[in-house]
Short mmCIF file of C-alpha atoms in Angstrom, two decimals:
data_model
loop_
_atom_site.label_atom_id
_atom_site.label_comp_id
_atom_site.label_asym_id
_atom_site.label_seq_id
_atom_site.Cartn_x
_atom_site.Cartn_y
_atom_site.Cartn_z
CA MET A 1 18.52 -0.67 -84.52
CA SER A 2 18.53 2.57 -82.57
CA GLU A 3 20.34 3.10 -79.29
CA ALA A 4 16.95 3.28 -77.59
CA ASP A 5 16.19 -0.22 -78.89
CA LEU A 6 19.34 -1.49 -77.19
CA ILE A 7 18.62 -0.17 -73.69
CA ASP A 8 17.43 -3.11 -71.63
CA ASP A 9 16.18 -2.67 -68.07
CA THR A 10 17.12 -5.96 -66.49
CA GLY A 11 15.49 -5.09 -63.21
CA PRO A 12 16.80 -3.67 -59.97
CA ASP A 13 19.51 -5.17 -57.85
CA ASP A 14 19.49 -4.88 -54.08
CA GLY A 15 20.32 -1.18 -54.38
CA GLY A 16 17.29 -0.48 -56.53
CA GLU A 17 19.32 0.30 -59.68
CA PRO A 18 19.66 -1.85 -62.82
CA ALA A 19 22.56 -4.27 -62.46
CA ILE A 20 24.71 -3.67 -65.55
CA LEU A 21 27.67 -6.01 -65.79
CA PRO A 22 30.87 -5.99 -67.87
CA LEU A 23 31.68 -8.73 -70.35
CA PRO A 24 35.14 -10.35 -70.40
CA LEU A 25 36.05 -8.13 -73.39
CA ASP A 26 34.69 -4.88 -71.94
CA ALA A 27 38.07 -3.10 -71.83
CA TRP A 28 38.97 -4.57 -75.24
CA HIS A 29 35.88 -3.01 -76.84
CA ARG A 30 36.50 0.37 -75.25
CA ALA A 31 40.15 0.40 -76.31
CA ARG A 32 39.04 -0.09 -79.93
CA GLY A 33 36.54 2.75 -79.81
CA GLY A 34 33.45 0.66 -79.21
CA ARG A 35 30.45 2.81 -78.36
CA MET A 36 29.01 1.01 -75.35
CA VAL A 37 25.33 0.70 -74.47
CA GLU A 38 23.32 -1.32 -71.98
CA PHE A 39 21.87 -4.50 -73.45
CA ALA A 40 20.59 -7.69 -71.78
CA GLY A 41 22.13 -6.60 -68.47
CA TYR A 42 25.62 -5.91 -69.85
CA HIS A 43 27.65 -3.10 -71.33
CA MET A 44 28.03 -4.01 -75.01
CA PRO A 45 29.40 -2.27 -78.12
CA VAL A 46 26.69 -0.97 -80.44
CA GLN A 47 29.21 0.13 -83.07
CA TYR A 48 32.85 0.98 -83.81
CA GLU A 49 33.12 2.65 -87.25
CA GLY A 50 29.36 2.79 -87.83
CA VAL A 51 26.53 0.36 -88.49
CA MET A 52 26.56 0.70 -92.28
CA PRO A 53 30.28 0.04 -92.93
CA GLU A 54 30.36 -2.73 -90.30
CA HIS A 55 27.33 -4.43 -91.85
CA LEU A 56 28.82 -4.34 -95.34
CA TRP A 57 32.20 -5.55 -94.08
CA VAL A 58 30.57 -8.70 -92.67
CA ARG A 59 28.77 -9.35 -95.96
CA GLU A 60 32.05 -9.01 -97.87
CA SER A 61 34.71 -10.27 -95.45
CA ALA A 62 34.49 -11.30 -91.77
CA GLY A 63 33.35 -9.63 -88.58
CA LEU A 64 34.00 -10.51 -84.94
CA PHE A 65 31.05 -10.19 -82.55
CA ASP A 66 31.22 -10.51 -78.78
CA VAL A 67 28.14 -12.51 -77.80
CA SER A 68 29.32 -13.47 -74.33
CA HIS A 69 26.05 -12.19 -72.89
CA MET A 70 24.39 -15.34 -74.23
CA GLY A 71 23.79 -18.17 -71.78
CA GLN A 72 25.99 -21.24 -72.22
CA LEU A 73 24.48 -24.22 -70.41
CA LEU A 74 25.56 -27.82 -69.93
CA PHE A 75 23.01 -30.55 -69.19
CA ARG A 76 23.94 -33.97 -67.82
CA ILE A 77 22.56 -36.75 -65.68
CA GLU A 78 23.81 -36.92 -62.10
CA GLU A 79 26.21 -39.81 -61.54
CA PRO A 80 25.76 -42.55 -60.65
CA ALA A 81 22.74 -42.52 -62.94
CA GLU A 82 19.64 -44.26 -61.66
CA ALA A 83 17.78 -46.76 -63.79
CA GLY A 84 15.51 -44.97 -66.23
CA ALA A 85 17.41 -41.70 -66.16
CA ASP A 86 16.83 -40.02 -69.53
CA LEU A 87 18.45 -36.70 -70.36
CA ASP A 88 17.05 -36.59 -73.89
CA GLY A 89 13.53 -37.33 -72.69
CA ALA A 90 13.81 -34.66 -70.03
CA LEU A 91 14.77 -31.99 -72.57
CA GLU A 92 12.08 -33.19 -74.97
CA SER A 93 9.50 -32.46 -72.27
CA VAL A 94 10.06 -28.74 -72.87
CA LEU A 95 11.51 -28.64 -76.42
CA PRO A 96 9.66 -29.80 -79.59
CA GLY A 97 12.79 -31.04 -81.39
CA ASP A 98 14.17 -34.54 -81.82
CA ILE A 99 16.82 -34.39 -79.12
CA ALA A 100 17.14 -38.18 -78.88
CA GLY A 101 18.10 -38.30 -82.57
CA LEU A 102 20.82 -35.69 -82.23
CA LYS A 103 24.21 -37.21 -83.03
CA PRO A 104 27.49 -36.19 -81.34
CA GLY A 105 28.79 -32.91 -82.73
CA ARG A 106 25.44 -32.04 -84.29
CA GLN A 107 23.63 -28.84 -83.45
CA ARG A 108 19.90 -28.14 -83.65
CA TYR A 109 17.76 -25.02 -83.42
CA SER A 110 14.89 -25.46 -80.98
CA LEU A 111 12.35 -23.60 -78.89
CA LEU A 112 11.65 -23.55 -75.17
CA LEU A 113 7.87 -23.87 -74.93
CA ALA A 114 5.41 -22.95 -72.20
CA GLU A 115 2.62 -25.36 -71.34
CA ASP A 116 0.26 -23.62 -73.79
CA GLY A 117 2.80 -23.74 -76.65
CA GLY A 118 3.96 -20.14 -76.37
CA ILE A 119 7.65 -19.51 -77.03
CA LEU A 120 9.70 -18.76 -73.91
CA ASP A 121 13.00 -18.63 -75.82
CA ASP A 122 14.72 -19.88 -78.95
CA LEU A 123 18.02 -21.67 -78.58
CA MET A 124 20.71 -23.95 -80.00
CA VAL A 125 21.36 -27.40 -78.54
CA THR A 126 24.31 -29.67 -79.38
CA ARG A 127 25.17 -33.25 -78.46
CA LEU A 128 28.66 -33.21 -76.98
CA PRO A 129 31.08 -35.83 -78.34
CA ASP A 130 33.06 -37.90 -75.85
CA GLU A 131 36.03 -35.54 -76.23
CA ASN A 132 35.05 -31.97 -75.44
CA PRO A 133 36.61 -29.08 -73.52
CA PHE A 134 33.88 -29.17 -70.85
CA ASP A 135 34.64 -32.78 -69.86
CA VAL A 136 30.92 -33.51 -69.73
CA ARG A 137 28.85 -36.25 -71.29
CA GLY A 138 25.62 -34.56 -72.20
CA LEU A 139 24.18 -31.59 -74.08
CA TYR A 140 25.48 -28.06 -74.65
CA MET A 141 22.95 -25.28 -75.11
CA VAL A 142 23.13 -21.58 -75.99
CA VAL A 143 20.16 -19.45 -74.93
CA ASN A 144 19.42 -15.74 -75.25
CA GLY A 145 21.16 -13.38 -72.88
CA ALA A 146 18.08 -11.44 -71.83
CA THR A 147 16.17 -14.62 -70.93
CA LYS A 148 18.89 -16.94 -69.65
CA PHE A 149 18.08 -16.66 -65.95
CA ASP A 150 14.37 -17.16 -66.57
CA ASP A 151 15.23 -20.13 -68.80
CA ILE A 152 17.40 -21.71 -66.10
CA ALA A 153 14.64 -21.24 -63.52
CA TYR A 154 12.14 -22.85 -65.89
CA PHE A 155 14.43 -25.80 -66.58
CA LEU A 156 14.99 -26.31 -62.85
CA ASP A 157 11.25 -26.26 -62.27
CA GLN A 158 10.32 -28.56 -65.16
CA LEU A 159 13.15 -31.10 -65.41
CA PRO A 160 13.75 -34.09 -63.10
CA GLU A 161 16.08 -33.59 -60.16
CA ASP A 162 18.69 -35.93 -61.65
CA VAL A 163 19.27 -33.51 -64.54
CA LEU A 164 22.14 -31.23 -63.58
CA ILE A 165 22.55 -27.81 -65.21
CA ASN A 166 25.84 -25.94 -65.31
CA HIS A 167 25.63 -22.28 -66.31
CA MET A 168 29.13 -21.56 -67.61
CA GLU A 169 29.34 -17.92 -66.62
CA ASP A 170 33.13 -17.88 -66.99
CA GLN A 171 33.00 -18.85 -70.67
CA ALA A 172 33.12 -16.15 -73.34
CA LEU A 173 31.41 -16.61 -76.69
CA LEU A 174 32.74 -15.01 -79.88
CA ALA A 175 30.98 -15.11 -83.24
CA LEU A 176 33.11 -14.83 -86.38
CA GLN A 177 30.79 -14.22 -89.33
CA GLY A 178 31.20 -13.60 -93.03
CA PRO A 179 32.33 -15.32 -96.27
CA LYS A 180 36.02 -15.03 -95.31
CA ALA A 181 35.56 -16.14 -91.69
CA VAL A 182 36.79 -19.65 -92.46
CA ASP A 183 40.00 -18.35 -94.04
CA ALA A 184 40.82 -16.24 -90.99
CA LEU A 185 39.95 -18.86 -88.40
CA ALA A 186 41.64 -21.74 -90.22
CA ARG A 187 45.03 -19.99 -89.94
CA LEU A 188 44.70 -20.05 -86.16
CA VAL A 189 42.73 -23.25 -85.67
CA PRO A 190 43.53 -25.96 -88.24
CA GLY A 191 40.68 -28.33 -88.90
CA VAL A 192 37.74 -25.92 -88.71
CA ARG A 193 37.23 -26.18 -92.48
CA ASP A 194 35.99 -29.72 -91.86
CA LEU A 195 32.96 -28.39 -89.99
CA VAL A 196 29.78 -27.74 -91.95
CA PHE A 197 26.68 -25.76 -91.02
CA MET A 198 25.17 -26.86 -87.68
CA THR A 199 28.08 -29.06 -86.65
CA ALA A 200 30.51 -28.44 -83.79
CA GLY A 201 33.69 -29.84 -82.32
CA ALA A 202 36.57 -29.49 -79.88
CA PHE A 203 39.68 -27.59 -81.00
CA GLU A 204 42.75 -25.92 -79.52
CA TRP A 205 44.42 -22.57 -80.02
CA ASN A 206 47.83 -21.96 -78.40
CA GLY A 207 47.12 -24.85 -76.09
CA LYS A 208 43.79 -23.34 -75.02
CA PRO A 209 40.67 -25.50 -75.47
CA LEU A 210 37.91 -24.16 -77.73
CA TRP A 211 34.42 -25.38 -78.56
CA ILE A 212 33.51 -24.23 -82.07
CA ALA A 213 30.23 -24.49 -83.96
CA ARG A 214 29.79 -23.56 -87.62
CA SER A 215 26.68 -21.42 -87.23
CA GLY A 216 25.66 -17.88 -86.42
CA TYR A 217 23.03 -15.17 -86.62
CA THR A 218 23.81 -13.23 -89.79
CA GLY A 219 22.83 -15.56 -92.64
CA GLU A 220 26.51 -15.75 -93.58
CA ASP A 221 28.92 -18.61 -93.13
CA GLY A 222 30.63 -18.35 -89.78
CA PHE A 223 31.53 -19.78 -86.41
CA GLU A 224 30.63 -19.42 -82.75
CA ILE A 225 33.62 -19.97 -80.49
CA SER A 226 33.32 -20.77 -76.80
CA VAL A 227 36.51 -19.96 -74.89
CA ASP A 228 37.45 -19.45 -71.27
CA GLY A 229 36.91 -15.78 -70.45
CA GLU A 230 40.53 -15.48 -69.31
CA HIS A 231 41.71 -16.22 -72.85
CA ALA A 232 39.04 -14.29 -74.76
CA GLU A 233 41.06 -11.10 -75.19
CA ALA A 234 44.11 -12.89 -76.60
CA LEU A 235 41.93 -14.84 -79.02
CA ALA A 236 40.05 -11.70 -80.09
CA ASP A 237 43.39 -9.97 -80.72
CA ALA A 238 44.63 -12.89 -82.80
CA LEU A 239 41.46 -12.95 -84.87
CA CYS A 240 41.49 -9.20 -85.50
CA GLU A 241 45.13 -9.42 -86.61
CA GLN A 242 43.85 -11.36 -89.61
CA PRO A 243 43.32 -9.01 -92.59
CA GLU A 244 39.77 -10.24 -93.14
CA VAL A 245 38.52 -9.48 -89.62
CA LYS A 246 37.20 -6.35 -87.90
CA PRO A 247 35.25 -6.03 -84.63
CA ILE A 248 31.54 -5.48 -85.23
CA GLY A 249 28.87 -4.08 -82.90
CA LEU A 250 25.27 -4.87 -81.99
CA GLY A 251 23.84 -2.43 -84.52
CA ALA A 252 25.18 -4.35 -87.51
CA ARG A 253 24.35 -7.67 -85.85
CA ASP A 254 20.71 -6.53 -85.77
CA SER A 255 20.61 -5.31 -89.36
CA LEU A 256 22.33 -8.49 -90.58
CA ARG A 257 19.91 -10.82 -88.81
CA LEU A 258 16.97 -8.76 -90.08
CA GLU A 259 18.17 -9.11 -93.68
CA ALA A 260 18.53 -12.84 -93.00
CA GLY A 261 14.92 -13.02 -91.81
CA LEU A 262 15.98 -14.32 -88.39
CA PRO A 263 13.69 -13.48 -85.44
CA LEU A 264 14.92 -11.87 -82.24
CA TYR A 265 13.42 -13.05 -78.96
CA GLY A 266 11.59 -10.32 -77.10
CA HIS A 267 10.78 -8.58 -80.37
CA ASP A 268 9.62 -11.07 -83.02
CA LEU A 269 9.10 -13.91 -80.55
CA ASP A 270 7.51 -14.03 -77.11
CA GLU A 271 5.32 -16.25 -74.95
CA THR A 272 2.16 -15.17 -76.82
CA ILE A 273 3.54 -16.51 -80.12
CA THR A 274 3.57 -20.18 -81.15
CA PRO A 275 6.08 -21.84 -83.51
CA VAL A 276 3.56 -22.01 -86.37
CA VAL A 277 2.53 -18.36 -86.05
CA ALA A 278 6.23 -17.42 -86.03
CA ASP A 279 6.86 -19.47 -89.20
CA LEU A 280 9.24 -21.72 -87.26
CA GLY A 281 7.45 -24.96 -87.98
CA PHE A 282 10.75 -26.56 -89.08
CA ALA A 283 11.68 -26.72 -85.39
CA LEU A 284 8.88 -29.27 -84.85
CA SER A 285 10.48 -32.60 -85.73
CA LYS A 286 8.43 -35.26 -87.53
CA ARG A 287 8.74 -37.77 -84.70
CA ARG A 288 7.59 -35.25 -82.13
CA ARG A 289 4.67 -34.11 -84.32
CA GLU A 290 3.52 -37.69 -84.72
CA ALA A 291 3.83 -38.33 -80.99
CA ALA A 292 2.20 -34.96 -80.12
CA ASP A 293 4.10 -35.08 -76.85
CA PHE A 294 5.51 -31.56 -76.52
CA PRO A 295 4.04 -28.60 -74.60
CA GLY A 296 1.07 -27.04 -76.37
CA ALA A 297 0.99 -29.85 -78.96
CA GLU A 298 -2.78 -29.81 -79.42
CA ARG A 299 -2.85 -26.07 -80.12
CA ILE A 300 0.29 -26.05 -82.26
CA LEU A 301 -0.66 -29.05 -84.38
CA ALA A 302 -4.15 -27.61 -84.96
CA GLU A 303 -2.52 -24.39 -86.22
CA ARG A 304 -0.24 -26.42 -88.44
CA GLU A 305 -3.17 -28.36 -89.87
CA ASN A 306 -5.66 -25.52 -90.29
CA GLY A 307 -3.32 -22.54 -90.62
CA PRO A 308 -2.79 -19.88 -87.95
CA ALA A 309 -4.91 -16.75 -87.70
CA VAL A 310 -1.82 -14.56 -88.04
CA LYS A 311 1.65 -15.09 -89.50
CA ARG A 312 5.12 -13.58 -89.33
CA VAL A 313 5.99 -12.09 -92.72
CA GLY A 314 8.69 -10.02 -94.37
CA LEU A 315 7.93 -6.54 -95.70
CA LEU A 316 9.61 -4.41 -98.34
CA VAL A 317 8.83 -0.84 -97.34
CA GLU A 318 8.45 1.82 -100.02
CA GLY A 319 10.54 4.99 -99.82
CA ARG A 320 13.65 5.50 -97.72
CA GLN A 321 12.29 5.91 -94.19
CA PRO A 322 12.51 2.77 -92.03
CA VAL A 323 9.40 1.57 -90.21
CA ARG A 324 10.30 0.50 -86.68
CA GLU A 325 9.07 -2.00 -84.14
CA GLY A 326 5.61 -1.11 -82.85
CA ALA A 327 4.26 0.38 -86.08
CA ALA A 328 0.68 -0.70 -86.79
CA VAL A 329 -0.42 -2.85 -89.72
CA LEU A 330 -3.67 -1.35 -91.02
CA GLY A 331 -6.70 -3.19 -92.34
CA ALA A 332 -9.03 -2.06 -95.12
CA ASP A 333 -11.00 0.09 -92.68
CA GLY A 334 -7.87 1.79 -91.38
CA GLY A 335 -7.93 -0.06 -88.07
CA GLU A 336 -4.95 -1.87 -86.59
CA VAL A 337 -4.83 -5.57 -87.52
CA GLY A 338 -1.18 -6.38 -86.85
CA ARG A 339 2.16 -4.97 -85.77
CA VAL A 340 5.72 -4.55 -86.93
CA THR A 341 8.13 -6.42 -84.67
CA SER A 342 11.48 -5.53 -86.32
CA GLY A 343 12.33 -2.92 -88.88
CA GLY A 344 15.20 -0.90 -90.23
CA PHE A 345 17.25 0.08 -93.22
CA ALA A 346 18.85 -2.86 -95.06
CA PRO A 347 22.36 -1.80 -96.13
CA SER A 348 22.71 -4.74 -98.52
CA LEU A 349 19.51 -3.78 -100.32
CA GLY A 350 19.66 0.00 -99.98
CA ALA A 351 16.05 0.04 -98.78
CA PRO A 352 13.99 -0.30 -95.59
CA ILE A 353 12.63 -3.72 -94.62
CA ALA A 354 10.63 -5.08 -91.71
CA MET A 355 9.07 -8.15 -90.15
CA ALA A 356 5.49 -8.08 -88.91
CA TYR A 357 2.61 -10.23 -87.73
CA VAL A 358 -0.35 -9.88 -90.07
CA PRO A 359 -3.69 -11.68 -90.53
CA ALA A 360 -3.37 -14.83 -92.63
CA ALA A 361 -5.42 -13.18 -95.36
CA LEU A 362 -2.67 -10.58 -95.80
CA ALA A 363 0.29 -12.96 -95.53
CA ALA A 364 0.72 -14.03 -99.16
CA ALA A 365 3.83 -12.74 -100.96
CA GLY A 366 2.98 -9.76 -103.14
CA THR A 367 0.19 -8.47 -100.90
CA ARG A 368 0.31 -4.69 -100.50
CA ILE A 369 -0.38 -3.39 -97.02
CA GLN A 370 -0.33 -0.10 -95.14
CA LEU A 371 1.63 0.66 -91.99
CA SER A 372 1.13 3.52 -89.55
CA GLN A 373 4.03 5.02 -87.62
CA ARG A 374 3.73 8.23 -85.61
CA GLY A 375 0.67 9.28 -87.55
CA LYS A 376 2.24 8.74 -90.96
CA VAL A 377 1.10 6.01 -93.36
CA HIS A 378 3.72 3.91 -95.15
CA HIS A 379 3.17 1.42 -97.96
CA ALA A 380 4.79 -2.02 -98.01
CA THR A 381 4.67 -5.32 -99.87
CA VAL A 382 4.76 -8.76 -98.27
CA THR A 383 7.80 -10.70 -99.46
CA ALA A 384 9.41 -14.06 -98.87
CA MET A 385 12.26 -14.24 -96.39
CA PRO A 386 15.21 -14.15 -96.13
CA PHE A 387 15.58 -10.73 -97.70
CA VAL A 388 19.23 -11.58 -98.46
CA PRO A 389 20.00 -15.23 -99.35
CA HIS A 390 21.72 -17.32 -96.68
CA ARG A 391 25.24 -18.49 -97.48
CA TYR A 392 25.71 -21.36 -95.08
CA VAL A 393 28.23 -24.07 -95.92
CA ARG A 394 26.36 -27.35 -95.98
#
């Protein structure tokens, strides 16, 4: 990921200039030499030591990411609840997952869908157990930072009035990722070893409440920790005092998720892409497919049955030069038939990789294709994803 990729114009404020905000750990990042850039409306660290060493450190040990730009939302039914009030049904009107079947402490990846089945955002939703630090009976959701305000507006427009949404802007979110993340965190927060991938629970650290999920965005084992912004710096200090942990920037976060074959909204996903085209069909639960009661169901289920015209695929690029987002996929006649949506050098593989949307006829693993970037033709081979195996603890 280049610095140019990380500049995000979030739109003008009343003064006509982009409104760039600090995160709770802004001073903490700067004090540790974080190179700050504008991303998703915030100043965020792109790197500390460098993308390559930070990437490899996460693969070997544990890295701490500040992801407080993400939107943390709570959904509940207004009390006293009226007869027929249905929080799960309300969320299922815009998500294709089985929300009603989600058990307390269980987390699920899902998609916010437009009426035509296009993806407005991808997100994580969790059923809160009775005991949780938010003192809410309902659902906890994490959405992308660059889309969170649009998401909230869409939820407010689409959901019944008795569904209340709390945007927890004062909560920080830290992601501790890597094979040794559990060792570091367990010293500070006993009990986290009991979590497995896509489960979450309430914990305490020094008397401070935490909400911790065993998940992340690197393909490695790890945790996402929601903590009051006032306590984020002390917790980050305590984590980085552990010998396994170093702070890691956005650059390595991007290269890690690319190796893991994980799409990034606004790059690999957008409202023109459906779940089937994006190879995210697993987010369509069986019950919801059978009921065909989610936005864009007719279109999406037809794509699932007949196959989409284009597909998201992984590419192994020949040579050493990375092929970046926007590069053209060329057909037999040399014309553009697809596009690269993410690309870069994979430190774990020592080679460039990419994700692209290509015609279905070119989507089979082993297919050789040509890419055009700045007038130069590159050769690549379609490959299965992830590029680097996931190491989740199930």
